[in-house]
């Protein structure tokens, strides 16, 4: 994994629709239709199954994107009471996901959060908190084709 694998910056916002509208009005950005999922994730506090609502700016492979995530109390996507937005993570494609996550963990940036498969192993993405910076999100490149198809679909 290198800096060239960077593909997005994730920002947690209090109101996803209002934030996307503001970016669109002020900066001319276009957004994918927001998605909502329930994810089984492992956090430092244990395994939880929160609601996750998000969208991405529209763009092409190789162009850095912005991900907006709606703040949800009690999840990794909670910046704190009264906070309207916060840089949450910098996202990188990581192949292989498990091996790259293990390498970061061994280097001092342990897995903070991970989406789990049925066996309890990380899949899709992991978050790692750096000592001197924001979280790093590692994302399985197997997600890339479907993700770009969704975010660039006409009409959001």
MMTF fields as JSON, N, C-alpha, C and O atoms, coordinates in Angstrom:
{
  "mmtfVersion": "1.0.0",
  "mmtfProducer": "UNKNOWN",
  "numBonds": 623,
  "numAtoms": 624,
  "numGroups": 156,
  "numChains": 1,
  "numModels": 1,
  "chainsPerModel": [1],
  "groupsPerChain": [156],
  "chainIdList": ["A"],
  "bondAtomList": [4, 2, 8, 6, 12, 10, 16, 14, 20, 18, 24, 22, 28, 26, 32, 30, 36, 34, 40, 38, 44, 42, 48, 46, 52, 50, 56, 54, 60, 58, 64, 62, 68, 66, 72, 70, 76, 74, 80, 78, 84, 82, 88, 86, 92, 90, 96, 94, 100, 98, 104, 102, 108, 106, 112, 110, 116, 114, 120, 118, 124, 122, 128, 126, 132, 130, 136, 134, 140, 138, 144, 142, 148, 146, 152, 150, 156, 154, 160, 158, 164, 162, 168, 166, 172, 170, 176, 174, 180, 178, 184, 182, 188, 186, 192, 190, 196, 194, 200, 198, 204, 202, 208, 206, 212, 210, 216, 214, 220, 218, 224, 222, 228, 226, 232, 230, 236, 234, 240, 238, 244, 242, 248, 246, 252, 250, 256, 254, 260, 258, 264, 262, 268, 266, 272, 270, 276, 274, 280, 278, 284, 282, 288, 286, 292, 290, 296, 294, 300, 298, 304, 302, 308, 306, 312, 310, 316, 314, 320, 318, 324, 322, 328, 326, 332, 330, 336, 334, 340, 338, 344, 342, 348, 346, 352, 350, 356, 354, 360, 358, 364, 362, 368, 366, 372, 370, 376, 374, 380, 378, 384, 382, 388, 386, 392, 390, 396, 394, 400, 398, 404, 402, 408, 406, 412, 410, 416, 414, 420, 418, 424, 422, 428, 426, 432, 430, 436, 434, 440, 438, 444, 442, 448, 446, 452, 450, 456, 454, 460, 458, 464, 462, 468, 466, 472, 470, 476, 474, 480, 478, 484, 482, 488, 486, 492, 490, 496, 494, 500, 498, 504, 502, 508, 506, 512, 510, 516, 514, 520, 518, 524, 522, 528, 526, 532, 530, 536, 534, 540, 538, 544, 542, 548, 546, 552, 550, 556, 554, 560, 558, 564, 562, 568, 566, 572, 570, 576, 574, 580, 578, 584, 582, 588, 586, 592, 590, 596, 594, 600, 598, 604, 602, 608, 606, 612, 610, 616, 614, 620, 618],
  "bondOrderList": [1, 1, 1, 1, 1, 1, 1, 1, 1, 1, 1, 1, 1, 1, 1, 1, 1, 1, 1, 1, 1, 1, 1, 1, 1, 1, 1, 1, 1, 1, 1, 1, 1, 1, 1, 1, 1, 1, 1, 1, 1, 1, 1, 1, 1, 1, 1, 1, 1, 1, 1, 1, 1, 1, 1, 1, 1, 1, 1, 1, 1, 1, 1, 1, 1, 1, 1, 1, 1, 1, 1, 1, 1, 1, 1, 1, 1, 1, 1, 1, 1, 1, 1, 1, 1, 1, 1, 1, 1, 1, 1, 1, 1, 1, 1, 1, 1, 1, 1, 1, 1, 1, 1, 1, 1, 1, 1, 1, 1, 1, 1, 1, 1, 1, 1, 1, 1, 1, 1, 1, 1, 1, 1, 1, 1, 1, 1, 1, 1, 1, 1, 1, 1, 1, 1, 1, 1, 1, 1, 1, 1, 1, 1, 1, 1, 1, 1, 1, 1, 1, 1, 1, 1, 1, 1],
  "groupList": [{"groupName": "UNK", "atomNameList": ["N", "CA", "C", "O"], "elementList": ["N", "C", "C", "O"], "formalChargeList": [0, 0, 0, 0], "bondAtomList": [1, 0, 2, 1, 3, 2], "bondOrderList": [1, 1, 2], "singleLetterCode": "X", "chemCompType": "L-PEPTIDE LINKING"}],
  "groupTypeList": [0, 0, 0, 0, 0, 0, 0, 0, 0, 0, 0, 0, 0, 0, 0, 0, 0, 0, 0, 0, 0, 0, 0, 0, 0, 0, 0, 0, 0, 0, 0, 0, 0, 0, 0, 0, 0, 0, 0, 0, 0, 0, 0, 0, 0, 0, 0, 0, 0, 0, 0, 0, 0, 0, 0, 0, 0, 0, 0, 0, 0, 0, 0, 0, 0, 0, 0, 0, 0, 0, 0, 0, 0, 0, 0, 0, 0, 0, 0, 0, 0, 0, 0, 0, 0, 0, 0, 0, 0, 0, 0, 0, 0, 0, 0, 0, 0, 0, 0, 0, 0, 0, 0, 0, 0, 0, 0, 0, 0, 0, 0, 0, 0, 0, 0, 0, 0, 0, 0, 0, 0, 0, 0, 0, 0, 0, 0, 0, 0, 0, 0, 0, 0, 0, 0, 0, 0, 0, 0, 0, 0, 0, 0, 0, 0, 0, 0, 0, 0, 0, 0, 0, 0, 0, 0, 0],
  "groupIdList": [1, 2, 3, 4, 5, 6, 7, 8, 9, 10, 11, 12, 13, 14, 15, 16, 17, 18, 19, 20, 21, 22, 23, 24, 25, 26, 27, 28, 29, 30, 31, 32, 33, 34, 35, 36, 37, 38, 39, 40, 41, 42, 43, 44, 45, 46, 47, 48, 49, 50, 51, 52, 53, 54, 55, 56, 57, 58, 59, 60, 61, 62, 63, 64, 65, 66, 67, 68, 69, 70, 71, 72, 73, 74, 75, 76, 77, 78, 79, 80, 81, 82, 83, 84, 85, 86, 87, 88, 89, 90, 91, 92, 93, 94, 95, 96, 97, 98, 99, 100, 101, 102, 103, 104, 105, 106, 107, 108, 109, 110, 111, 112, 113, 114, 115, 116, 117, 118, 119, 120, 121, 122, 123, 124, 125, 126, 127, 128, 129, 130, 131, 132, 133, 134, 135, 136, 137, 138, 139, 140, 141, 142, 143, 144, 145, 146, 147, 148, 149, 150, 151, 152, 153, 154, 155, 156],
  "secStructList": [7, 7, 4, 4, 4, 3, 3, 3, 3, 3, 3, 3, 3, 1, 7, 2, 2, 2, 2, 2, 2, 2, 2, 2, 2, 2, 2, 7, 7, 7, 5, 7, 7, 7, 3, 3, 3, 3, 3, 3, 3, 3, 3, 6, 6, 3, 3, 3, 3, 3, 3, 3, 3, 3, 3, 3, 5, 7, 7, 7, 6, 6, 1, 7, 3, 3, 3, 3, 3, 3, 7, 7, 6, 6, 1, 6, 6, 7, 7, 7, 6, 6, 7, 7, 3, 3, 3, 3, 3, 3, 3, 3, 3, 7, 1, 1, 2, 2, 2, 2, 2, 2, 2, 2, 2, 2, 6, 6, 7, 7, 3, 3, 3, 3, 3, 3, 7, 6, 6, 1, 7, 3, 3, 3, 3, 3, 3, 3, 3, 7, 6, 6, 1, 7, 3, 3, 3, 3, 3, 7, 4, 4, 4, 2, 2, 2, 2, 2, 2, 2, 2, 6, 1, 6, 6, 7],
  "xCoordList": [0.853, 0.0, 0.894, 1.824, 0.603, 1.334, 0.347, -0.859, 0.859, -0.003, -0.798, -1.895, -0.278, -1.008, -2.266, -3.123, -2.396, -3.6, -4.708, -5.802, -4.424, -5.435, -6.58, -6.348, -7.815, -8.923, -10.016, -10.872, -10.024, -11.044, -10.674, -9.781, -11.404, -11.332, -12.736, -13.686, -12.877, -14.184, -14.435, -13.591, -15.593, -15.979, -17.312, -18.275, -17.361, -18.606, -19.341, -18.757, -20.632, -21.444, -22.719, -23.222, -23.231, -24.445, -25.671, -26.548, -25.736, -26.895, -26.374, -25.899, -26.46, -25.916, -26.531, -25.804, -27.84, -28.508, -28.153, -27.902, -28.132, -27.794, -26.338, -26.039, -25.434, -24.015, -23.804, -23.087, -24.424, -24.289, -24.852, -24.255, -25.998, -26.61, -25.71, -25.591, -25.086, -24.191, -22.973, -22.604, -22.341, -21.205, -21.632, -20.895, -22.826, -23.31, -23.541, -23.123, -24.21, -24.528, -23.272, -23.131, -22.361, -21.196, -20.038, -19.288, -19.881, -18.717, -19.049, -18.149, -20.349, -20.752, -20.536, -20.545, -20.34, -20.091, -21.376, -22.461, -21.247, -22.369, -22.151, -21.014, -23.258, -23.198, -23.966, -24.968, -23.498, -24.252, -25.483, -25.488, -26.51, -27.686, -27.236, -26.573, -27.572, -27.131, -27.564, -28.638, -26.696, -26.986, -27.111, -26.495, -27.922, -28.034, -27.871, -28.536, -26.984, -26.736, -26.678, -26.445, -26.894, -26.624, -25.41, -25.419, -24.361, -23.101, -22.797, -23.04, -22.272, -21.767, -20.296, -19.485, -19.954, -18.572, -18.027, -18.754, -16.726, -16.018, -15.341, -14.637, -15.561, -14.926, -14.126, -14.135, -13.443, -12.702, -13.62, -13.193, -14.904, -15.868, -16.63, -17.431, -16.397, -17.111, -17.757, -17.531, -18.55, -19.221, -20.582, -21.365, -20.851, -22.128, -22.675, -21.957, -23.947, -24.597, -25.327, -26.553, -24.573, -25.201, -25.723, -25.364, -26.572, -27.027, -25.907, -25.302, -25.639, -24.542, -25.105, -25.453, -25.202, -25.747, -24.645, -24.002, -24.427, -23.285, -23.508, -24.433, -22.647, -22.606, -21.184, -20.358, -20.91, -19.612, -19.821, -20.845, -18.821, -18.814, -18.637, -18.018, -19.171, -19.014, -17.644, -17.155, -17.028, -15.701, -15.261, -16.024, -14.04, -13.527, -12.397, -11.816, -12.098, -10.981, -9.73, -9.446, -8.987, -7.774, -7.991, -7.024, -9.229, -9.546, -9.971, -10.907, -9.314, -9.732, -11.184, -11.628, -11.906, -13.317, -13.504, -12.595, -14.681, -15.071, -16.235, -17.192, -16.144, -17.233, -17.855, -17.147, -19.169, -19.897, -20.605, -21.285, -20.45, -21.057, -21.917, -21.451, -23.163, -24.034, -23.652, -23.529, -23.47, -23.092, -24.172, -25.364, -23.732, -24.646, -24.027, -22.965, -24.688, -24.176, -23.983, -24.785, -22.903, -22.612, -21.899, -21.747, -21.455, -20.751, -19.404, -19.125, -18.566, -17.317, -17.565, -16.648, -18.791, -19.127, -19.825, -20.815, -19.328, -19.879, -18.755, -17.869, -18.787, -17.711, -17.869, -16.942, -19.037, -19.305, -20.489, -20.814, -21.126, -22.3, -21.934, -20.901, -22.78, -22.593, -21.602, -21.444, -20.929, -19.971, -20.736, -21.431, -20.612, -21.368, -20.631, -21.265, -19.289, -18.528, -17.123, -16.61, -16.505, -15.144, -14.492, -15.124, -13.209, -12.454, -12.429, -12.038, -12.831, -12.918, -11.788, -11.176, -11.498, -10.462, -9.96, -10.572, -8.831, -8.276, -8.29, -7.715, -8.942, -9.167, -8.223, -7.958, -7.72, -6.791, -7.289, -7.851, -7.087, -7.278, -6.15, -5.001, -6.441, -5.427, -5.584, -6.578, -4.585, -4.62, -3.349, -2.259, -3.477, -4.696, -5.119, -4.275, -6.417, -6.94, -6.41, -5.862, -6.564, -6.156, -4.654, -4.234, -3.851, -2.4, -1.95, -1.066, -2.558, -2.199, -2.651, -1.937, -3.839, -4.322, -3.392, -3.099, -2.922, -1.993, -0.672, -0.082, -0.205, 1.05, 0.923, 1.822, -0.187, -0.387, -0.503, 0.049, -1.212, -1.354, -0.001, 0.297, 0.811, 2.141, 3.042, 3.946, 2.797, 3.61, 3.116, 3.693, 2.056, 1.594, 0.278, -0.116, -0.419, -1.733, -2.749, -3.147, -3.168, -4.058, -5.421, -5.829, -6.11, -7.467, -8.345, -8.449, -8.971, -9.898, -11.321, -12.084, -11.658, -12.985, -12.83, -11.976, -13.652, -13.632, -15.021, -15.738, -15.403, -16.61, -16.257, -15.172, -17.167, -16.883, -17.702, -18.856, -17.079, -17.842, -18.477, -18.34, -19.16, -19.879, -18.943, -19.356, -17.699, -16.75, -16.058, -15.288, -16.338, -15.716, -14.425, -13.752, -14.066, -12.856, -13.174, -14.289, -12.19, -12.426, -12.705, -12.088, -13.65, -13.928, -14.335, -14.637, -14.355, -14.753, -13.806, -13.101, -13.773, -12.852, -12.458, -13.124, -11.342, -10.885, -10.477, -10.061, -10.598, -10.087, -8.915, -8.948, -7.878, -6.696, -6.423, -6.313, -6.311, -6.029, -4.527, -3.82, -4.035, -2.618, -2.33, -3.219, -1.114, -0.72, -0.672, -1.072, -0.191, 0.02, -0.809, -0.33, -2.009, -2.841, -4.221, -4.557, -5.032, -6.396, -6.395, -5.349, -7.567, -7.709, -7.304, -7.43, -6.82, -6.612, -7.651, -7.79, -8.378, -9.309, -8.665, -8.228, -8.613, -8.157, -9.391, -10.259, -9.478, -10.65, -10.212, -9.252, -10.93, -10.666, -10.948, -12.062, -9.963, -10.18, -11.276, -11.73, -11.7, -12.812, -14.092, -15.023, -14.153, -15.311, -15.31, -16.333, -14.163, -13.962, -14.937, -15.542, -15.094, -15.943, -17.388, -17.992, -17.939, -19.331, -19.49, -20.511, -18.492, -18.581, -18.619, -19.467, -17.713, -17.702, -18.958, -19.427, -19.504, -20.76, -21.885, -22.693, -21.944, -22.97, -22.772, -23.719, -21.569, -21.401, -21.537, -21.852, -21.308, -21.391, -22.656, -22.787, -23.595, -24.874, -25.619, -25.705, -26.147, -26.908, -28.099, -28.746, -28.37, -29.483, -29.146, -30.032, -27.842, -27.393, -27.548, -27.224],
  "yCoordList": [-1.172, 0.0, 1.229, 1.333, 2.165, 3.42, 4.565, 4.345, 5.787, 6.953, 6.922, 7.477, 6.291, 6.226, 5.381, 5.442, 4.591, 3.793, 4.593, 4.074, 5.864, 6.733, 6.933, 7.249, 6.75, 7.02, 7.876, 8.372, 8.073, 8.958, 9.473, 8.956, 10.523, 11.079, 11.005, 11.463, 10.424, 10.273, 11.358, 11.619, 11.985, 13.052, 12.665, 12.348, 12.692, 12.446, 13.779, 14.792, 13.762, 14.979, 14.723, 13.6, 15.772, 15.64, 15.348, 14.586, 15.949, 15.798, 15.519, 16.429, 14.279, 13.859, 14.636, 15.128, 14.753, 15.416, 16.9, 17.437, 17.561, 18.987, 19.215, 20.168, 18.352, 18.501, 18.306, 19.084, 17.27, 17.024, 18.195, 18.61, 18.731, 19.871, 21.102, 21.843, 21.314, 22.461, 22.337, 23.299, 21.149, 20.928, 21.135, 21.714, 20.654, 20.794, 22.261, 22.723, 23.0, 24.398, 25.262, 26.087, 25.081, 25.959, 25.544, 26.397, 24.226, 23.74, 23.002, 22.566, 22.858, 22.192, 20.691, 20.068, 20.093, 18.652, 17.877, 18.334, 16.701, 15.787, 14.585, 14.212, 13.972, 12.885, 11.664, 11.781, 10.516, 9.28, 9.318, 10.004, 8.589, 8.473, 7.853, 6.816, 8.453, 7.898, 6.447, 6.032, 5.702, 4.303, 4.182, 4.929, 3.223, 2.892, 1.393, 0.623, 0.978, -0.428, -0.66, 0.257, -1.892, -2.332, -3.234, -4.224, -2.887, -3.617, -4.3, -3.733, -5.5, -6.178, -5.826, -6.264, -5.026, -4.576, -4.875, -4.919, -5.077, -5.252, -3.924, -3.356, -3.441, -2.213, -2.542, -3.678, -1.55, -1.76, -2.168, -2.849, -1.749, -2.068, -3.359, -3.745, -4.041, -5.289, -5.256, -4.329, -6.256, -6.355, -5.669, -5.917, -4.79, -4.081, -4.199, -4.585, -3.862, -3.92, -2.593, -2.532, -1.532, -0.216, 0.039, -0.645, 1.037, 1.591, 2.498, 3.237, 2.441, 3.186, 3.862, 3.18, 5.198, 5.945, 6.827, 7.576, 6.735, 7.411, 7.686, 7.153, 8.524, 8.768, 9.136, 9.467, 9.076, 9.477, 10.544, 10.57, 11.434, 12.352, 11.528, 10.464, 12.011, 11.28, 11.581, 12.707, 10.578, 10.732, 9.444, 8.48, 9.426, 8.266, 7.598, 8.185, 6.367, 5.64, 6.495, 7.033, 6.619, 7.422, 8.854, 9.566, 9.288, 10.638, 10.561, 9.826, 11.296, 11.234, 11.669, 12.64, 10.952, 11.199, 11.679, 11.575, 12.202, 12.543, 11.636, 11.495, 11.026, 10.217, 11.006, 11.47, 11.159, 11.759, 10.642, 9.822, 10.602, 9.58, 10.291, 11.212, 9.866, 10.498, 10.031, 8.833, 10.987, 10.69, 9.851, 10.133, 8.815, 7.95, 7.685, 7.07, 8.147, 7.976, 6.497, 5.648, 6.209, 4.846, 4.01, 2.799, 4.663, 3.966, 4.638, 5.687, 4.044, 4.725, 6.031, 6.838, 6.247, 7.446, 8.476, 9.076, 8.682, 9.67, 10.619, 10.234, 11.878, 12.817, 13.467, 14.109, 13.303, 13.908, 14.85, 15.37, 15.064, 15.93, 17.343, 17.88, 17.93, 19.307, 19.496, 20.618, 18.443, 18.554, 18.361, 17.359, 19.321, 19.23, 18.465, 17.918, 18.416, 17.614, 17.389, 18.173, 16.285, 15.968, 15.048, 14.136, 15.31, 14.377, 13.043, 12.987, 11.988, 10.683, 9.762, 9.116, 9.69, 8.766, 9.134, 9.922, 8.54, 8.605, 7.175, 6.286, 6.938, 5.58, 5.154, 5.911, 3.937, 3.361, 2.0, 1.245, 1.683, 0.317, -0.511, -0.068, -1.698, -2.542, -3.983, -4.644, -4.457, -5.82, -6.545, -6.187, -7.553, -8.115, -7.35, -6.852, -7.26, -6.53, -7.088, -6.343, -8.39, -8.995, -8.834, -8.521, -9.044, -8.932, -7.512, -7.29, -6.543, -5.142, -4.695, -3.958, -5.141, -4.818, -5.399, -4.735, -6.623, -7.249, -6.487, -6.324, -6.016, -5.257, -3.935, -3.567, -3.219, -1.966, -2.23, -1.485, -3.278, -3.627, -3.917, -3.435, -4.698, -5.045, -3.822, -3.786, -2.816, -1.596, -0.572, 0.51, -0.896, 0.004, 0.698, 1.563, 0.342, 0.916, -0.226, -0.659, -0.715, -1.877, -1.597, -0.445, -2.663, -2.541, -1.959, -2.514, -0.84, -0.19, -0.694, -0.947, -0.832, -1.258, -2.101, -1.814, -3.138, -3.962, -4.499, -4.89, -4.519, -5.234, -6.711, -7.111, -7.52, -8.936, -9.809, -9.508, -10.906, -11.903, -12.851, -12.65, -13.866, -14.785, -15.51, -15.895, -15.694, -16.4, -15.466, -15.916, -14.15, -13.191, -12.596, -11.856, -12.905, -12.352, -11.015, -10.812, -10.099, -8.808, -8.986, -9.814, -8.19, -8.135, -6.709, -5.939, -6.348, -5.057, -3.936, -3.38, -3.584, -2.532, -2.701, -3.385, -2.046, -1.945, -0.496, 0.201, -0.042, 1.261, 1.031, 0.141, 1.846, 1.805, 3.227, 4.139, 3.43, 4.766, 4.971, 4.211, 5.989, 6.321, 7.092, 7.743, 7.022, 7.772, 9.269, 10.085, 9.631, 11.038, 11.461, 12.226, 10.987, 11.36, 10.763, 10.134, 10.961, 10.421, 8.921, 8.315, 8.341, 6.92, 6.687, 7.564, 5.494, 5.003, 3.914, 3.01, 4.001, 2.946, 2.132, 2.678, 0.829, -0.084, -0.719, -1.209, -0.716, -1.245, -2.306, -2.122, -3.407, -4.501, -4.039, -3.603, -4.125, -3.689, -4.467, -4.03, -5.589, -6.328, -5.481, -5.779, -4.441, -3.553, -2.475, -1.831, -2.275, -1.122, -1.024, 0.028, -2.071, -2.011, -1.676, -0.794, -2.371, -2.12, -0.727, -0.075, -0.267, 1.052, 2.152, 3.042, 2.1, 3.137, 3.072, 4.111, 1.894, 1.777, 2.485, 3.187, 2.305, 2.964, 4.477, 5.218, 4.951, 6.39, 7.194, 8.383, 6.58, 7.315, 7.038, 7.46, 6.328, 6.049, 7.368, 8.19, 7.556, 8.781, 8.892, 7.895, 10.088, 10.331, 9.965, 9.861, 9.77, 9.459, 8.041, 7.568],
  "zCoordList": [0.0, 0.0, 0.0, 0.799, -0.908, -0.981, -1.103, -1.216, -1.082, -1.202, -2.498, -2.551, -3.541, -4.81, -4.7, -5.581, -3.634, -3.414, -2.721, -2.501, -2.374, -1.76, -2.749, -3.916, -2.282, -3.194, -2.58, -3.312, -1.26, -0.708, 0.674, 1.345, 1.072, 2.421, 2.982, 2.348, 4.182, 4.814, 5.846, 6.702, 5.762, 6.679, 7.322, 6.623, 8.64, 9.368, 9.486, 9.872, 9.148, 9.186, 9.983, 10.027, 10.608, 11.421, 10.557, 10.964, 9.365, 8.48, 7.072, 6.391, 6.642, 5.35, 4.192, 3.329, 4.158, 3.038, 2.98, 1.901, 4.129, 4.161, 3.756, 3.036, 4.21, 3.86, 2.367, 1.738, 1.788, 0.354, -0.445, -1.438, -0.021, -0.71, -0.643, -1.618, 0.499, 0.65, -0.262, -0.936, -0.289, -1.191, -2.648, -3.445, -2.977, -4.351, -4.7, -5.762, -3.801, -4.061, -4.119, -5.021, -3.169, -3.088, -3.982, -4.458, -4.219, -4.953, -6.239, -6.957, -6.537, -7.764, -7.766, -8.828, -6.582, -6.498, -6.724, -6.364, -7.324, -7.514, -6.621, -6.329, -6.183, -5.21, -5.682, -6.387, -5.296, -5.501, -4.596, -3.574, -4.972, -4.109, -2.788, -2.804, -1.645, -0.354, -0.175, -0.61, 0.475, 0.813, 2.321, 3.081, 2.729, 4.145, 4.284, 3.592, 5.18, 5.421, 6.921, 7.708, 7.285, 8.646, 8.547, 7.817, 9.289, 9.222, 10.538, 11.604, 10.479, 11.673, 11.772, 10.956, 12.787, 12.925, 14.312, 15.304, 14.338, 15.604, 15.923, 15.087, 17.134, 17.599, 18.851, 19.325, 19.378, 20.621, 21.758, 22.691, 21.683, 22.735, 22.53, 23.382, 21.407, 21.122, 19.75, 18.973, 19.455, 18.16, 18.243, 19.16, 17.252, 17.183, 15.762, 14.839, 15.6, 14.288, 14.053, 14.15, 13.745, 13.588, 12.178, 11.219, 12.092, 10.811, 10.305, 11.082, 9.023, 8.402, 7.157, 6.194, 7.158, 6.013, 5.45, 6.186, 4.125, 3.522, 2.038, 1.425, 1.474, 0.045, -0.347, 0.503, -1.637, -2.187, -3.251, -3.935, -3.379, -4.508, -5.773, -5.745, -6.864, -8.114, -8.702, -8.608, -9.306, -9.887, -10.535, -10.606, -11.005, -11.723, -10.953, -10.04, -11.333, -10.74, -10.865, -11.935, -9.782, -9.778, -9.331, -9.063, -9.244, -8.788, -7.326, -7.011, -6.414, -5.003, -4.833, -5.447, -4.008, -3.751, -2.317, -1.495, -2.027, -0.662, -0.292, -1.053, 0.879, 1.414, 2.56, 3.453, 2.537, 3.655, 4.388, 3.77, 5.714, 6.561, 7.602, 8.272, 7.736, 8.725, 10.129, 10.386, 11.023, 12.401, 13.079, 12.958, 13.794, 14.54, 15.903, 16.002, 16.945, 18.307, 18.638, 18.248, 19.364, 19.787, 18.738, 18.9, 17.649, 16.57, 16.332, 16.912, 15.482, 15.119, 14.371, 14.218, 13.905, 13.146, 14.023, 13.605, 15.212, 16.144, 16.558, 17.321, 16.051, 16.374, 17.741, 18.236, 18.353, 19.657, 19.578, 18.51, 20.706, 20.77, 20.326, 20.724, 19.508, 19.075, 17.938, 17.458, 17.489, 16.388, 15.084, 14.914, 14.159, 12.912, 11.82, 10.918, 11.889, 10.925, 11.464, 12.263, 11.002, 11.435, 10.408, 9.876, 10.143, 9.311, 10.041, 11.207, 9.388, 10.028, 9.617, 10.468, 8.316, 7.859, 6.472, 5.751, 6.127, 4.78, 4.261, 4.889, 3.119, 2.632, 1.523, 0.588, 1.639, 0.671, 0.215, 1.009, -1.056, -1.52, -0.947, -0.957, -0.448, 0.189, -0.275, 0.025, -1.011, -1.538, -1.13, -1.577, -0.291, 0.273, 1.527, 2.272, 1.753, 2.907, 4.216, 5.029, 4.433, 5.715, 5.948, 7.061, 4.92, 5.066, 5.348, 6.175, 4.659, 4.878, 6.264, 6.944, 6.684, 8.035, 9.084, 10.079, 8.887, 9.832, 9.88, 10.948, 8.71, 8.659, 9.415, 10.171, 9.218, 9.954, 11.452, 12.262, 11.812, 13.235, 13.862, 14.954, 13.18, 13.702, 13.814, 14.649, 12.969, 12.982, 14.004, 14.114, 14.755, 15.811, 15.559, 16.341, 14.486, 14.193, 14.148, 13.067, 15.316, 15.357, 14.736, 14.591, 14.376, 13.853, 14.944, 16.038, 14.637, 15.562, 15.304, 16.236, 14.022, 13.598, 12.34, 11.502, 12.204, 10.996, 10.719, 11.64, 9.435, 9.031, 9.092, 8.671, 9.612, 9.806, 8.865, 8.563, 8.403, 7.669, 8.677, 9.884, 8.206, 9.106, 10.074, 11.168, 9.675, 10.544, 11.537, 12.386, 11.427, 12.337, 11.81, 12.526, 10.568, 9.956, 9.28, 8.799, 9.242, 8.574, 7.081, 6.411, 6.578, 5.14, 4.802, 5.714, 3.598, 3.053, 3.48, 2.637, 4.794, 5.226, 6.693, 7.47, 7.035, 8.43, 8.671, 7.745, 9.927, 10.337, 11.274, 12.124, 11.109, 11.965, 12.439, 11.619, 13.746, 14.277, 14.332, 14.993, 13.646, 13.699, 14.979, 15.527, 15.45, 16.644, 16.334, 17.165, 15.16, 14.807, 13.597, 12.761, 13.497, 12.366, 12.476, 13.479, 11.431, 11.454, 11.219, 10.986, 11.282, 10.955, 9.507, 8.652, 9.264, 7.91, 7.695, 8.518, 6.59, 6.222, 5.111, 4.098, 5.31, 4.27, 3.661, 4.383, 2.331, 1.645, 0.644, -0.105, 0.649, -0.278, -1.705, -1.997, -2.601, -3.982, -4.717, -5.775, -4.186, -4.794, -4.788, -5.536, -3.966, -3.874, -4.953, -5.19, -5.608, -6.474, -7.655, -7.861, -8.409, -9.599, -9.243, -9.855, -8.261, -7.856, -7.264, -7.48, -6.521, -5.905, -6.961, -6.896, -7.926, -8.958, -9.833, -10.297, -10.065, -10.81, -10.054, -10.663, -8.726, -7.905, -7.887, -8.152, -7.584, -7.374, -8.659, -8.606, -9.795, -11.058, -11.837, -12.986, -11.219, -11.876, -12.079, -11.167, -13.264, -13.537, -12.582, -12.262, -12.143, -11.241, -9.799, -8.951, -9.531, -8.182, -7.93, -6.841]
}
